[in-house]
mmCIF file of C-alpha atoms in Angstrom:
data_model
loop_
_atom_site.group_PDB
_atom_site.id
_atom_site.type_symbol
_atom_site.label_atom_id
_atom_site.label_comp_id
_atom_site.label_asym_id
_atom_site.label_seq_id
_atom_site.Cartn_x
_atom_site.Cartn_y
_atom_site.Cartn_z
ATOM 1 C CA PHE A 1 0.000 0.000 0.000
ATOM 2 C CA SER A 2 2.758 2.446 0.958
ATOM 3 C CA VAL A 3 6.185 2.022 -0.568
ATOM 4 C CA ALA A 4 8.937 4.604 0.006
ATOM 5 C CA GLY A 5 11.320 2.802 -2.337
ATOM 6 C CA PRO A 6 14.750 1.306 -1.761
ATOM 7 C CA ASP A 7 17.438 3.021 0.292
ATOM 8 C CA LYS A 8 19.609 5.425 -1.724
ATOM 9 C CA GLU A 9 23.248 6.500 -1.666
ATOM 10 C CA ILE A 10 24.606 9.908 -2.719
ATOM 11 C CA CYS A 11 27.811 11.900 -2.436
ATOM 12 C CA GLN A 12 27.813 14.862 -0.050
ATOM 13 C CA GLY A 13 26.394 17.909 -1.825
ATOM 14 C CA GLY A 14 24.254 15.782 -4.137
ATOM 15 C CA ASN A 15 20.527 15.202 -4.302
ATOM 16 C CA VAL A 16 18.194 12.348 -5.120
ATOM 17 C CA THR A 17 14.502 11.859 -5.810
ATOM 18 C CA LEU A 18 12.659 9.451 -3.525
ATOM 19 C CA ASN A 19 10.020 7.635 -5.545
ATOM 20 C CA GLY A 20 7.058 6.767 -3.372
ATOM 21 C CA GLN A 21 4.253 4.492 -4.436
ATOM 22 C CA GLY A 22 0.658 4.055 -3.386
ATOM 23 C CA PRO A 23 -2.810 3.611 -4.842
ATOM 24 C CA ALA A 24 -4.286 6.096 -7.297
ATOM 25 C CA GLY A 25 -6.161 8.872 -5.530
ATOM 26 C CA ALA A 26 -4.292 8.462 -2.237
ATOM 27 C CA SER A 27 -2.711 11.358 -0.372
ATOM 28 C CA PHE A 28 1.043 11.357 0.292
ATOM 29 C CA SER A 29 3.101 12.989 3.035
ATOM 30 C CA TRP A 30 6.878 12.821 3.558
ATOM 31 C CA THR A 31 8.345 13.545 7.000
ATOM 32 C CA LEU A 32 11.764 13.384 8.596
ATOM 33 C CA VAL A 33 12.516 10.423 10.894
ATOM 34 C CA SER A 34 16.140 11.250 11.691
ATOM 35 C CA GLY A 35 19.030 13.152 10.184
ATOM 36 C CA ASP A 36 19.233 16.429 8.269
ATOM 37 C CA GLY A 37 16.082 18.441 8.931
ATOM 38 C CA THR A 38 16.952 20.975 6.228
ATOM 39 C CA SER A 39 17.004 18.372 3.452
ATOM 40 C CA LEU A 40 13.322 18.345 2.463
ATOM 41 C CA ASP A 41 13.602 20.329 -0.782
ATOM 42 C CA ASN A 42 10.158 20.059 -2.334
ATOM 43 C CA GLY A 43 7.169 17.803 -2.811
ATOM 44 C CA ILE A 44 6.505 16.875 0.815
ATOM 45 C CA SER A 45 2.878 16.174 -0.101
ATOM 46 C CA SER A 46 3.538 14.455 -3.422
ATOM 47 C CA MET A 47 4.439 10.910 -4.390
ATOM 48 C CA ASN A 48 8.024 11.859 -5.264
ATOM 49 C CA LEU A 49 10.352 13.933 -3.092
ATOM 50 C CA LEU A 50 13.617 15.659 -4.012
ATOM 51 C CA VAL A 51 16.065 15.636 -1.072
ATOM 52 C CA SER A 52 19.625 16.851 -0.556
ATOM 53 C CA PRO A 53 20.767 15.716 2.895
ATOM 54 C CA LEU A 54 24.199 16.740 4.161
ATOM 55 C CA PHE A 55 24.482 13.516 6.157
ATOM 56 C CA THR A 56 22.667 10.166 6.311
ATOM 57 C CA THR A 57 18.947 10.811 6.762
ATOM 58 C CA THR A 58 15.805 8.668 7.067
ATOM 59 C CA TYR A 59 12.434 9.756 5.680
ATOM 60 C CA ARG A 60 8.934 8.385 6.261
ATOM 61 C CA LEU A 61 6.262 8.229 3.573
ATOM 62 C CA THR A 62 2.678 8.179 4.834
ATOM 63 C CA VAL A 63 -0.013 7.190 2.361
ATOM 64 C CA SER A 64 -3.687 7.544 3.263
ATOM 65 C CA GLN A 65 -6.868 6.707 1.421
ATOM 66 C CA ASN A 66 -10.433 6.154 2.642
ATOM 67 C CA GLY A 67 -9.379 6.131 6.298
ATOM 68 C CA CYS A 68 -6.592 3.604 5.738
ATOM 69 C CA VAL A 69 -3.095 4.868 6.620
ATOM 70 C CA ARG A 70 0.188 3.090 5.872
ATOM 71 C CA THR A 71 3.806 4.158 6.315
ATOM 72 C CA ASP A 72 7.195 3.119 4.983
ATOM 73 C CA GLU A 73 10.694 4.489 5.495
ATOM 74 C CA VAL A 74 13.709 5.053 3.258
ATOM 75 C CA THR A 75 17.252 6.037 4.206
ATOM 76 C CA VAL A 76 19.573 8.175 2.094
ATOM 77 C CA PHE A 77 23.190 7.375 2.908
ATOM 78 C CA VAL A 78 25.634 10.250 2.317
ATOM 79 C CA ASN A 79 29.270 9.501 1.520
#
């Protein structure tokens, strides 16, 4: 129901798009679990989220539809 995608790896100073998945018509919300709180660049309420963390950071995708809520997490490792 809610898929945040596989963990990602980037070089410091880079960015990456997190590709969430969920059913058509669902609402999406990305939040910070741990790490760089300044890294949420855009799209926090869309399926896909562009992030540019300065250090390893974990994000949570929450997908809700018709009263059903599911979450999944993805970590971006920064080298």
